Amino acid sequence: MSNLVIQHLTRAFGAARAVDDLSLTVPSGKFISLLGPSGCGKSTTLNCIAGLEHPDCGRIQVGDFVMVDTARNLVLAPEHRGLGMVFQTYALWPHMTVHDNLAFVLKLRKVTGAEAERRISAILELVGLGEFAKRYPFQLSGGQQQRVALARAVVTEPRLLLLDEPLSNLDAKVRQQARTWIRAMQQRVGITTIYVTHDQAEALAMSDMIAVMANGRLHQYATPAEIYEYPATRFVAEFIGATSFLEGRLVERQGEWVRVWVPEIGELKLRADRQPGGKVREWAHDRPVTVAIRSERVQVVRGDGPCDNTFEAPVTGSAYEGARWIHHVKTPAGTLHLETLDAAPAGKLRLYLPPEALFLAPEC
């Protein structure tokens, strides 16, 4: 297999650019997610790779195999790209058995006879549906139908596997199980996979790399850990995870640490190098900055605790989510969201913001 390379991909609908000058490289055999809110351009990007959309500009290739090069007016038809795709609705043929759904796509690729039967048997065993070959789609659960759709996409041994929100029709528990076995299957087969989702948990749990998109543009392309710990833009910091922001002013920089003055909270100490790639940002003295922290890292101080980065603030609301409580604490510099295992007492909470958990939010 070879790398998927996308260069300067652009797709406009009228005056609106659904995909705006997107470039990224997907290493061979890796699982990457296109992540973002509705309308960010992730599905349009996937459709341009699949050949279901014709880009206005750009180049898409796998290794030396060029599928799109608008500069040469080259746009291959979907059936000539050798790709496998799973749609949100699965799109199984209802009048065909599980076996025949797979056999039909192999026949279109001129794979028949013993080789077709070998592939069908192997892939159905891989997705755990070996005993369901003679059943029709209506005789299967939603999770089983999803596995058939995935098997049908992989049985042709495609160059790429494209997944367009394939878990969106499943309930929460089945969804969690499905993402585990999809990832396991992808790693076992070793196929380069592009996965479209708006679900952060799916992207973080399943991906080797995540491309975070908004308004047609790529905001960050990195590993799940780097995106979570070192968001490149304010949008990424807000979209990935639950993040709280406090407005303040830079007091001083001391090596790898900075101090920020936050109204009615006081000075907060945090690391200066918590930026994408470990880069250290330059900050002028007394300039406005935004301090950010993930909600699960805000700590409640009970009894004696640290002196630095500690303050009191009133609880303005709470929500019970079964495994945890979510609390909202209002300060003059912004609202903090935090998680605890129990209900918050009435009135104020004493909070501690660990210096290593704080980071300076990107300006844009």
mmCIF file of C-alpha atoms in Angstrom:
data_model
loop_
_atom_site.group_PDB
_atom_site.id
_atom_site.type_symbol
_atom_site.label_atom_id
_atom_site.label_comp_id
_atom_site.label_asym_id
_atom_site.label_seq_id
_atom_site.Cartn_x
_atom_site.Cartn_y
_atom_site.Cartn_z
ATOM 1 C CA MET A 1 0.000 0.000 0.000
ATOM 2 C CA SER A 2 0.996 3.641 -0.465
ATOM 3 C CA ASN A 3 0.279 6.989 1.158
ATOM 4 C CA LEU A 4 -2.865 8.927 0.315
ATOM 5 C CA VAL A 5 -1.872 12.473 -0.653
ATOM 6 C CA ILE A 6 -4.413 15.299 -0.915
ATOM 7 C CA GLN A 7 -3.137 18.618 -2.257
ATOM 8 C CA HIS A 8 -4.998 21.956 -2.318
ATOM 9 C CA LEU A 9 -8.422 20.332 -2.494
ATOM 10 C CA THR A 10 -11.215 22.858 -3.018
ATOM 11 C CA ARG A 11 -14.930 22.284 -3.565
ATOM 12 C CA ALA A 12 -17.375 25.187 -3.757
ATOM 13 C CA PHE A 13 -21.152 25.305 -3.971
ATOM 14 C CA GLY A 14 -21.931 28.737 -5.316
ATOM 15 C CA ALA A 15 -20.145 31.310 -3.173
ATOM 16 C CA ALA A 16 -19.674 28.868 -0.268
ATOM 17 C CA ARG A 17 -16.496 26.807 -0.094
ATOM 18 C CA ALA A 18 -17.366 23.452 1.450
ATOM 19 C CA VAL A 19 -13.696 22.454 1.268
ATOM 20 C CA ASP A 20 -11.150 25.265 1.158
ATOM 21 C CA ASP A 21 -7.584 24.464 0.041
ATOM 22 C CA LEU A 22 -7.203 21.248 2.039
ATOM 23 C CA SER A 23 -3.852 19.455 1.997
ATOM 24 C CA LEU A 24 -2.859 16.403 4.047
ATOM 25 C CA THR A 25 -1.002 13.116 3.750
ATOM 26 C CA VAL A 26 -2.342 9.854 5.179
ATOM 27 C CA PRO A 27 0.418 7.283 5.814
ATOM 28 C CA SER A 28 -0.169 3.825 4.407
ATOM 29 C CA GLY A 29 -2.120 1.504 6.695
ATOM 30 C CA LYS A 30 -3.191 4.238 9.123
ATOM 31 C CA PHE A 31 -6.659 5.075 10.417
ATOM 32 C CA ILE A 32 -7.448 8.791 10.254
ATOM 33 C CA SER A 33 -10.629 10.627 11.183
ATOM 34 C CA LEU A 34 -12.070 13.732 9.564
ATOM 35 C CA LEU A 35 -13.653 15.398 12.590
ATOM 36 C CA GLY A 36 -15.774 18.510 12.887
ATOM 37 C CA PRO A 37 -19.290 19.907 13.269
ATOM 38 C CA SER A 38 -22.018 19.603 10.644
ATOM 39 C CA GLY A 39 -21.170 21.607 7.538
ATOM 40 C CA CYS A 40 -17.411 21.647 8.182
ATOM 41 C CA GLY A 41 -16.578 19.886 4.894
ATOM 42 C CA LYS A 42 -15.604 16.426 6.158
ATOM 43 C CA SER A 43 -18.195 14.468 4.128
ATOM 44 C CA THR A 44 -17.522 16.577 1.043
ATOM 45 C CA THR A 45 -13.821 15.747 1.388
ATOM 46 C CA LEU A 46 -14.641 12.035 1.646
ATOM 47 C CA ASN A 47 -16.930 12.254 -1.392
ATOM 48 C CA CYS A 48 -14.176 13.953 -3.416
ATOM 49 C CA ILE A 49 -11.851 11.052 -2.538
ATOM 50 C CA ALA A 50 -14.567 8.541 -3.475
ATOM 51 C CA GLY A 51 -15.428 10.295 -6.730
ATOM 52 C CA LEU A 52 -18.982 11.195 -5.693
ATOM 53 C CA GLU A 53 -18.069 14.888 -5.818
ATOM 54 C CA HIS A 54 -15.924 16.614 -8.433
ATOM 55 C CA PRO A 55 -13.523 19.105 -6.826
ATOM 56 C CA ASP A 56 -12.995 22.534 -8.358
ATOM 57 C CA CYS A 57 -9.291 22.377 -7.652
ATOM 58 C CA GLY A 58 -6.765 19.925 -6.273
ATOM 59 C CA ARG A 59 -4.965 16.639 -6.623
ATOM 60 C CA ILE A 60 -5.673 13.264 -4.947
ATOM 61 C CA GLN A 61 -3.447 10.229 -5.345
ATOM 62 C CA VAL A 62 -2.539 6.958 -3.654
ATOM 63 C CA GLY A 63 1.115 6.288 -4.250
ATOM 64 C CA ASP A 64 1.647 6.803 -7.979
ATOM 65 C CA PHE A 65 -2.042 6.215 -8.766
ATOM 66 C CA VAL A 66 -3.586 9.633 -9.493
ATOM 67 C CA MET A 67 -7.369 9.776 -9.070
ATOM 68 C CA VAL A 68 -7.832 13.555 -9.349
ATOM 69 C CA ASP A 69 -5.665 16.233 -10.924
ATOM 70 C CA THR A 70 -7.735 19.242 -11.895
ATOM 71 C CA ALA A 71 -4.710 20.924 -13.483
ATOM 72 C CA ARG A 72 -4.767 18.154 -16.114
ATOM 73 C CA ASN A 73 -8.577 17.888 -16.113
ATOM 74 C CA LEU A 74 -8.250 14.348 -14.731
ATOM 75 C CA VAL A 75 -11.108 13.078 -12.536
ATOM 76 C CA LEU A 76 -11.504 9.294 -12.490
ATOM 77 C CA ALA A 77 -14.993 7.818 -12.134
ATOM 78 C CA PRO A 78 -15.723 6.117 -8.761
ATOM 79 C CA GLU A 79 -15.669 2.615 -10.293
ATOM 80 C CA HIS A 80 -12.147 3.183 -11.601
ATOM 81 C CA ARG A 81 -10.632 4.217 -8.262
ATOM 82 C CA GLY A 82 -10.619 0.807 -6.573
ATOM 83 C CA LEU A 83 -11.960 2.078 -3.246
ATOM 84 C CA GLY A 84 -14.259 0.585 -0.619
ATOM 85 C CA MET A 85 -16.926 2.717 1.045
ATOM 86 C CA VAL A 86 -19.444 2.255 3.857
ATOM 87 C CA PHE A 87 -22.330 4.706 3.868
ATOM 88 C CA GLN A 88 -24.276 6.006 6.835
ATOM 89 C CA THR A 89 -27.325 3.956 5.781
ATOM 90 C CA TYR A 90 -25.210 0.851 4.845
ATOM 91 C CA ALA A 91 -26.991 0.618 1.437
ATOM 92 C CA LEU A 92 -27.280 -3.188 1.487
ATOM 93 C CA TRP A 93 -29.320 -4.821 -1.256
ATOM 94 C CA PRO A 94 -32.418 -6.082 0.600
ATOM 95 C CA HIS A 95 -33.279 -8.810 -1.926
ATOM 96 C CA MET A 96 -29.825 -10.424 -1.633
ATOM 97 C CA THR A 97 -28.438 -12.600 1.143
ATOM 98 C CA VAL A 98 -25.330 -11.578 3.049
ATOM 99 C CA HIS A 99 -23.287 -13.886 0.807
ATOM 100 C CA ASP A 100 -24.797 -12.472 -2.373
ATOM 101 C CA ASN A 101 -24.261 -8.853 -1.271
ATOM 102 C CA LEU A 102 -20.559 -9.621 -1.160
ATOM 103 C CA ALA A 103 -20.529 -11.839 -4.245
ATOM 104 C CA PHE A 104 -22.152 -9.146 -6.375
ATOM 105 C CA VAL A 105 -19.450 -6.519 -5.742
ATOM 106 C CA LEU A 106 -16.789 -9.153 -6.446
ATOM 107 C CA LYS A 107 -18.502 -10.029 -9.716
ATOM 108 C CA LEU A 108 -18.348 -6.363 -10.731
ATOM 109 C CA ARG A 109 -14.578 -6.556 -10.141
ATOM 110 C CA LYS A 110 -14.476 -9.775 -12.214
ATOM 111 C CA VAL A 111 -13.646 -11.944 -9.201
ATOM 112 C CA THR A 112 -15.709 -15.156 -9.315
ATOM 113 C CA GLY A 113 -15.542 -18.862 -8.583
ATOM 114 C CA ALA A 114 -13.251 -20.307 -5.920
ATOM 115 C CA GLU A 115 -11.395 -17.021 -5.332
ATOM 116 C CA ALA A 116 -14.651 -15.176 -4.656
ATOM 117 C CA GLU A 117 -15.823 -17.866 -2.239
ATOM 118 C CA ARG A 118 -12.469 -17.808 -0.440
ATOM 119 C CA ARG A 119 -12.638 -14.036 0.049
ATOM 120 C CA ILE A 120 -16.274 -14.080 1.164
ATOM 121 C CA SER A 121 -15.692 -16.830 3.691
ATOM 122 C CA ALA A 122 -12.563 -15.138 5.077
ATOM 123 C CA ILE A 123 -14.089 -11.689 5.488
ATOM 124 C CA LEU A 124 -17.331 -12.964 7.046
ATOM 125 C CA GLU A 125 -15.300 -14.887 9.605
ATOM 126 C CA LEU A 126 -13.226 -11.773 10.260
ATOM 127 C CA VAL A 127 -16.325 -9.677 11.075
ATOM 128 C CA GLY A 128 -17.948 -12.516 13.043
ATOM 129 C CA LEU A 129 -20.759 -13.280 10.589
ATOM 130 C CA GLY A 130 -19.667 -16.609 9.156
ATOM 131 C CA GLU A 131 -22.916 -18.317 10.177
ATOM 132 C CA PHE A 132 -25.111 -15.536 8.740
ATOM 133 C CA ALA A 133 -24.153 -15.906 5.066
ATOM 134 C CA LYS A 134 -27.628 -17.103 4.000
ATOM 135 C CA ARG A 135 -29.598 -14.459 5.886
ATOM 136 C CA TYR A 136 -31.153 -11.352 4.349
ATOM 137 C CA PRO A 137 -30.478 -7.832 5.688
ATOM 138 C CA PHE A 138 -33.934 -7.591 7.314
ATOM 139 C CA GLN A 139 -33.061 -10.658 9.397
ATOM 140 C CA LEU A 140 -30.056 -8.893 10.949
ATOM 141 C CA SER A 141 -29.672 -6.342 13.730
ATOM 142 C CA GLY A 142 -28.360 -2.872 12.985
ATOM 143 C CA GLY A 143 -24.904 -3.804 14.240
ATOM 144 C CA GLN A 144 -24.852 -6.928 12.073
ATOM 145 C CA GLN A 145 -25.957 -4.968 9.001
ATOM 146 C CA GLN A 146 -23.137 -2.544 9.649
ATOM 147 C CA ARG A 147 -20.673 -5.452 9.713
ATOM 148 C CA VAL A 148 -22.019 -6.740 6.394
ATOM 149 C CA ALA A 149 -21.553 -3.288 4.860
ATOM 150 C CA LEU A 150 -17.993 -3.194 6.137
ATOM 151 C CA ALA A 151 -17.291 -6.725 4.872
ATOM 152 C CA ARG A 152 -18.672 -5.790 1.450
ATOM 153 C CA ALA A 153 -16.372 -2.746 1.315
ATOM 154 C CA VAL A 154 -13.260 -4.730 2.292
ATOM 155 C CA VAL A 155 -13.837 -7.971 0.351
ATOM 156 C CA THR A 156 -12.688 -6.344 -2.911
ATOM 157 C CA GLU A 157 -9.281 -5.564 -1.327
ATOM 158 C CA PRO A 158 -9.533 -1.828 -2.081
ATOM 159 C CA ARG A 159 -6.769 0.779 -2.083
ATOM 160 C CA LEU A 160 -8.588 2.744 0.619
ATOM 161 C CA LEU A 161 -11.486 2.167 2.986
ATOM 162 C CA LEU A 162 -13.840 5.146 3.326
ATOM 163 C CA LEU A 163 -16.319 5.250 6.236
ATOM 164 C CA ASP A 164 -19.014 7.946 6.293
ATOM 165 C CA GLU A 165 -20.361 8.065 9.894
ATOM 166 C CA PRO A 166 -21.137 4.313 9.829
ATOM 167 C CA LEU A 167 -22.053 4.144 13.531
ATOM 168 C CA SER A 168 -24.570 6.989 13.644
ATOM 169 C CA ASN A 169 -27.605 4.666 13.387
ATOM 170 C CA LEU A 170 -26.542 2.446 16.303
ATOM 171 C CA ASP A 171 -27.473 2.868 19.952
ATOM 172 C CA ALA A 172 -24.785 4.072 22.358
ATOM 173 C CA LYS A 173 -23.749 0.677 23.766
ATOM 174 C CA VAL A 174 -23.572 -1.105 20.399
ATOM 175 C CA ARG A 175 -21.761 1.915 19.005
ATOM 176 C CA GLN A 176 -19.004 1.616 21.575
ATOM 177 C CA GLN A 177 -18.595 -2.088 20.830
ATOM 178 C CA ALA A 178 -18.608 -1.435 17.079
ATOM 179 C CA ARG A 179 -15.821 1.119 17.185
ATOM 180 C CA THR A 180 -13.639 -1.414 19.022
ATOM 181 C CA TRP A 181 -14.015 -4.174 16.475
ATOM 182 C CA ILE A 182 -13.818 -1.801 13.469
ATOM 183 C CA ARG A 183 -10.464 -0.579 14.722
ATOM 184 C CA ALA A 184 -9.310 -4.151 15.439
ATOM 185 C CA MET A 185 -10.361 -5.283 11.957
ATOM 186 C CA GLN A 186 -8.644 -2.311 10.296
ATOM 187 C CA GLN A 187 -5.406 -3.073 12.087
ATOM 188 C CA ARG A 188 -5.616 -6.759 11.211
ATOM 189 C CA VAL A 189 -6.263 -6.085 7.516
ATOM 190 C CA GLY A 190 -3.815 -3.144 7.450
ATOM 191 C CA ILE A 191 -5.898 -1.024 5.095
ATOM 192 C CA THR A 192 -5.596 2.773 4.954
ATOM 193 C CA THR A 193 -8.875 4.100 6.340
ATOM 194 C CA ILE A 194 -10.579 7.513 6.240
ATOM 195 C CA TYR A 195 -13.352 7.856 8.813
ATOM 196 C CA VAL A 196 -15.844 10.744 8.916
ATOM 197 C CA THR A 197 -17.411 11.579 12.268
ATOM 198 C CA HIS A 198 -18.611 14.465 14.433
ATOM 199 C CA ASP A 199 -18.166 12.330 17.562
ATOM 200 C CA GLN A 200 -15.033 13.349 19.458
ATOM 201 C CA ALA A 201 -14.909 10.150 21.534
ATOM 202 C CA GLU A 202 -14.955 7.988 18.397
ATOM 203 C CA ALA A 203 -12.186 9.982 16.753
ATOM 204 C CA LEU A 204 -9.982 10.008 19.857
ATOM 205 C CA ALA A 205 -10.458 6.281 20.558
ATOM 206 C CA MET A 206 -10.069 4.927 17.028
ATOM 207 C CA SER A 207 -7.629 7.128 15.133
ATOM 208 C CA ASP A 208 -3.913 7.199 14.457
ATOM 209 C CA MET A 209 -4.358 10.792 13.260
ATOM 210 C CA ILE A 210 -7.230 13.279 13.377
ATOM 211 C CA ALA A 211 -7.937 16.095 10.914
ATOM 212 C CA VAL A 212 -10.071 18.707 12.693
ATOM 213 C CA MET A 213 -12.106 20.809 10.241
ATOM 214 C CA ALA A 214 -14.366 23.860 10.448
ATOM 215 C CA ASN A 215 -15.896 25.985 7.686
ATOM 216 C CA GLY A 216 -14.142 23.925 5.036
ATOM 217 C CA ARG A 217 -10.658 24.509 6.416
ATOM 218 C CA LEU A 218 -8.207 22.236 8.194
ATOM 219 C CA HIS A 219 -7.465 23.547 11.702
ATOM 220 C CA GLN A 220 -5.161 20.800 12.923
ATOM 221 C CA TYR A 221 -3.873 17.435 11.725
ATOM 222 C CA ALA A 222 -2.114 15.458 14.430
ATOM 223 C CA THR A 223 -2.323 12.475 16.758
ATOM 224 C CA PRO A 224 -5.292 12.313 19.172
ATOM 225 C CA ALA A 225 -2.996 13.051 22.144
ATOM 226 C CA GLU A 226 -1.440 16.110 20.511
ATOM 227 C CA ILE A 227 -4.794 17.523 19.470
ATOM 228 C CA TYR A 228 -6.200 17.074 22.979
ATOM 229 C CA GLU A 229 -3.135 18.345 24.851
ATOM 230 C CA TYR A 230 -1.896 20.966 22.375
ATOM 231 C CA PRO A 231 -4.795 22.440 20.369
ATOM 232 C CA ALA A 232 -3.506 24.571 17.494
ATOM 233 C CA THR A 233 -6.466 26.981 17.315
ATOM 234 C CA ARG A 234 -9.149 28.331 19.630
ATOM 235 C CA PHE A 235 -11.729 26.310 17.688
ATOM 236 C CA VAL A 236 -9.876 23.035 18.359
ATOM 237 C CA ALA A 237 -9.517 23.915 22.045
ATOM 238 C CA GLU A 238 -13.271 24.535 22.291
ATOM 239 C CA PHE A 239 -14.472 21.685 20.067
ATOM 240 C CA ILE A 240 -12.335 18.840 21.442
ATOM 241 C CA GLY A 241 -13.296 17.931 24.985
ATOM 242 C CA ALA A 242 -14.912 20.173 27.583
ATOM 243 C CA THR A 243 -12.702 23.215 28.050
ATOM 244 C CA SER A 244 -13.036 26.244 30.311
ATOM 245 C CA PHE A 245 -11.497 29.644 29.532
ATOM 246 C CA LEU A 246 -10.429 32.456 31.860
ATOM 247 C CA GLU A 247 -9.427 35.901 30.607
ATOM 248 C CA GLY A 248 -6.381 37.525 32.184
ATOM 249 C CA ARG A 249 -3.157 39.429 31.592
ATOM 250 C CA LEU A 250 0.394 38.152 31.381
ATOM 251 C CA VAL A 251 2.440 39.109 34.423
ATOM 252 C CA GLU A 252 5.824 37.556 33.664
ATOM 253 C CA ARG A 253 7.651 34.725 31.952
ATOM 254 C CA GLN A 254 10.190 32.682 33.919
ATOM 255 C CA GLY A 255 11.798 30.041 31.742
ATOM 256 C CA GLU A 256 9.234 27.360 30.982
ATOM 257 C CA TRP A 257 6.633 28.958 33.257
ATOM 258 C CA VAL A 258 4.397 32.008 32.897
ATOM 259 C CA ARG A 259 2.262 33.822 35.433
ATOM 260 C CA VAL A 260 -1.106 35.284 34.488
ATOM 261 C CA TRP A 261 -3.209 37.687 36.554
ATOM 262 C CA VAL A 262 -6.911 36.754 36.506
ATOM 263 C CA PRO A 263 -9.428 39.206 38.057
ATOM 264 C CA GLU A 264 -10.672 38.171 41.551
ATOM 265 C CA ILE A 265 -8.786 34.876 41.261
ATOM 266 C CA GLY A 266 -5.237 36.138 41.459
ATOM 267 C CA GLU A 267 -2.086 34.860 39.810
ATOM 268 C CA LEU A 268 -2.138 31.540 37.982
ATOM 269 C CA LYS A 269 1.066 29.683 37.192
ATOM 270 C CA LEU A 270 1.216 27.541 34.045
ATOM 271 C CA ARG A 271 3.682 26.082 31.594
ATOM 272 C CA ALA A 272 4.677 28.237 28.625
ATOM 273 C CA ASP A 273 5.512 25.294 26.365
ATOM 274 C CA ARG A 274 2.105 23.582 26.279
ATOM 275 C CA GLN A 275 1.655 24.398 22.595
ATOM 276 C CA PRO A 276 1.498 22.253 19.414
ATOM 277 C CA GLY A 277 4.823 20.478 18.975
ATOM 278 C CA GLY A 278 6.106 21.857 22.293
ATOM 279 C CA LYS A 279 6.705 25.283 20.764
ATOM 280 C CA VAL A 280 7.113 28.183 23.170
ATOM 281 C CA ARG A 281 5.030 31.235 22.328
ATOM 282 C CA GLU A 282 6.375 34.723 22.802
ATOM 283 C CA TRP A 283 4.224 36.951 24.961
ATOM 284 C CA ALA A 284 4.634 40.661 25.680
ATOM 285 C CA HIS A 285 4.372 41.787 29.303
ATOM 286 C CA ASP A 286 0.871 42.845 30.458
ATOM 287 C CA ARG A 287 -0.840 41.720 27.262
ATOM 288 C CA PRO A 288 -4.294 40.037 27.355
ATOM 289 C CA VAL A 289 -4.209 36.242 27.302
ATOM 290 C CA THR A 290 -6.706 33.414 27.731
ATOM 291 C CA VAL A 291 -5.955 30.573 30.124
ATOM 292 C CA ALA A 292 -7.616 27.235 29.305
ATOM 293 C CA ILE A 293 -8.096 23.989 31.220
ATOM 294 C CA ARG A 294 -9.905 20.737 30.538
ATOM 295 C CA SER A 295 -12.895 20.330 32.825
ATOM 296 C CA GLU A 296 -11.840 16.931 34.185
ATOM 297 C CA ARG A 297 -8.581 18.476 35.453
ATOM 298 C CA VAL A 298 -10.159 21.117 37.686
ATOM 299 C CA GLN A 299 -9.808 19.869 41.272
ATOM 300 C CA VAL A 300 -11.959 20.541 44.338
ATOM 301 C CA VAL A 301 -9.909 21.290 47.468
ATOM 302 C CA ARG A 302 -11.262 19.636 50.595
ATOM 303 C CA GLY A 303 -9.385 20.620 53.770
ATOM 304 C CA ASP A 304 -5.758 21.608 53.400
ATOM 305 C CA GLY A 305 -4.484 21.924 49.869
ATOM 306 C CA PRO A 306 -2.087 23.804 47.583
ATOM 307 C CA CYS A 307 -1.751 27.570 47.967
ATOM 308 C CA ASP A 308 -0.877 28.502 44.375
ATOM 309 C CA ASN A 309 -3.597 28.394 41.703
ATOM 310 C CA THR A 310 -6.282 28.031 44.398
ATOM 311 C CA PHE A 311 -9.410 30.183 44.850
ATOM 312 C CA GLU A 312 -13.074 30.124 45.872
ATOM 313 C CA ALA A 313 -16.031 30.644 43.540
ATOM 314 C CA PRO A 314 -19.816 30.063 43.688
ATOM 315 C CA VAL A 315 -21.515 27.065 42.046
ATOM 316 C CA THR A 316 -24.149 28.333 39.602
ATOM 317 C CA GLY A 317 -25.459 24.985 38.349
ATOM 318 C CA SER A 318 -24.973 21.225 38.419
ATOM 319 C CA ALA A 319 -26.055 18.261 36.305
ATOM 320 C CA TYR A 320 -26.049 14.565 37.245
ATOM 321 C CA GLU A 321 -24.806 12.251 34.455
ATOM 322 C CA GLY A 322 -24.771 8.921 36.274
ATOM 323 C CA ALA A 323 -21.039 8.265 36.531
ATOM 324 C CA ARG A 324 -20.247 11.878 37.368
ATOM 325 C CA TRP A 325 -21.548 15.318 38.275
ATOM 326 C CA ILE A 326 -20.894 18.339 36.054
ATOM 327 C CA HIS A 327 -20.682 21.650 37.942
ATOM 328 C CA HIS A 328 -20.540 25.209 36.648
ATOM 329 C CA VAL A 329 -18.630 27.790 38.647
ATOM 330 C CA LYS A 330 -18.882 31.457 37.722
ATOM 331 C CA THR A 331 -15.953 33.868 38.040
ATOM 332 C CA PRO A 332 -15.459 37.435 36.757
ATOM 333 C CA ALA A 333 -12.960 36.064 34.223
ATOM 334 C CA GLY A 334 -15.208 33.330 32.858
ATOM 335 C CA THR A 335 -17.170 30.195 33.756
ATOM 336 C CA LEU A 336 -15.350 27.063 34.862
ATOM 337 C CA HIS A 337 -16.805 23.611 34.248
ATOM 338 C CA LEU A 338 -15.638 20.729 36.417
ATOM 339 C CA GLU A 339 -16.393 17.068 37.065
ATOM 340 C CA THR A 340 -16.790 15.313 40.415
ATOM 341 C CA LEU A 341 -18.076 11.945 41.610
ATOM 342 C CA ASP A 342 -20.527 13.540 44.022
ATOM 343 C CA ALA A 343 -22.843 16.507 44.283
ATOM 344 C CA ALA A 344 -21.332 19.882 45.117
ATOM 345 C CA PRO A 345 -22.243 21.466 48.452
ATOM 346 C CA ALA A 346 -24.402 24.584 48.343
ATOM 347 C CA GLY A 347 -22.529 27.865 48.086
ATOM 348 C CA LYS A 348 -18.880 28.145 47.125
ATOM 349 C CA LEU A 349 -16.255 25.606 46.116
ATOM 350 C CA ARG A 350 -12.543 25.923 46.733
ATOM 351 C CA LEU A 351 -10.831 24.993 43.483
ATOM 352 C CA TYR A 352 -7.293 24.132 42.450
ATOM 353 C CA LEU A 353 -6.081 24.512 38.859
ATOM 354 C CA PRO A 354 -2.937 22.345 38.492
ATOM 355 C CA PRO A 355 -0.198 24.376 36.727
ATOM 356 C CA GLU A 356 0.688 21.479 34.415
ATOM 357 C CA ALA A 357 -2.968 21.198 33.317
ATOM 358 C CA LEU A 358 -3.339 24.850 32.316
ATOM 359 C CA PHE A 359 -2.392 26.149 28.884
ATOM 360 C CA LEU A 360 -2.532 29.443 27.044
ATOM 361 C CA ALA A 361 -5.350 29.191 24.521
ATOM 362 C CA PRO A 362 -4.466 29.970 20.888
ATOM 363 C CA GLU A 363 -5.431 33.480 19.824
ATOM 364 C CA CYS A 364 -7.283 32.433 16.690
#
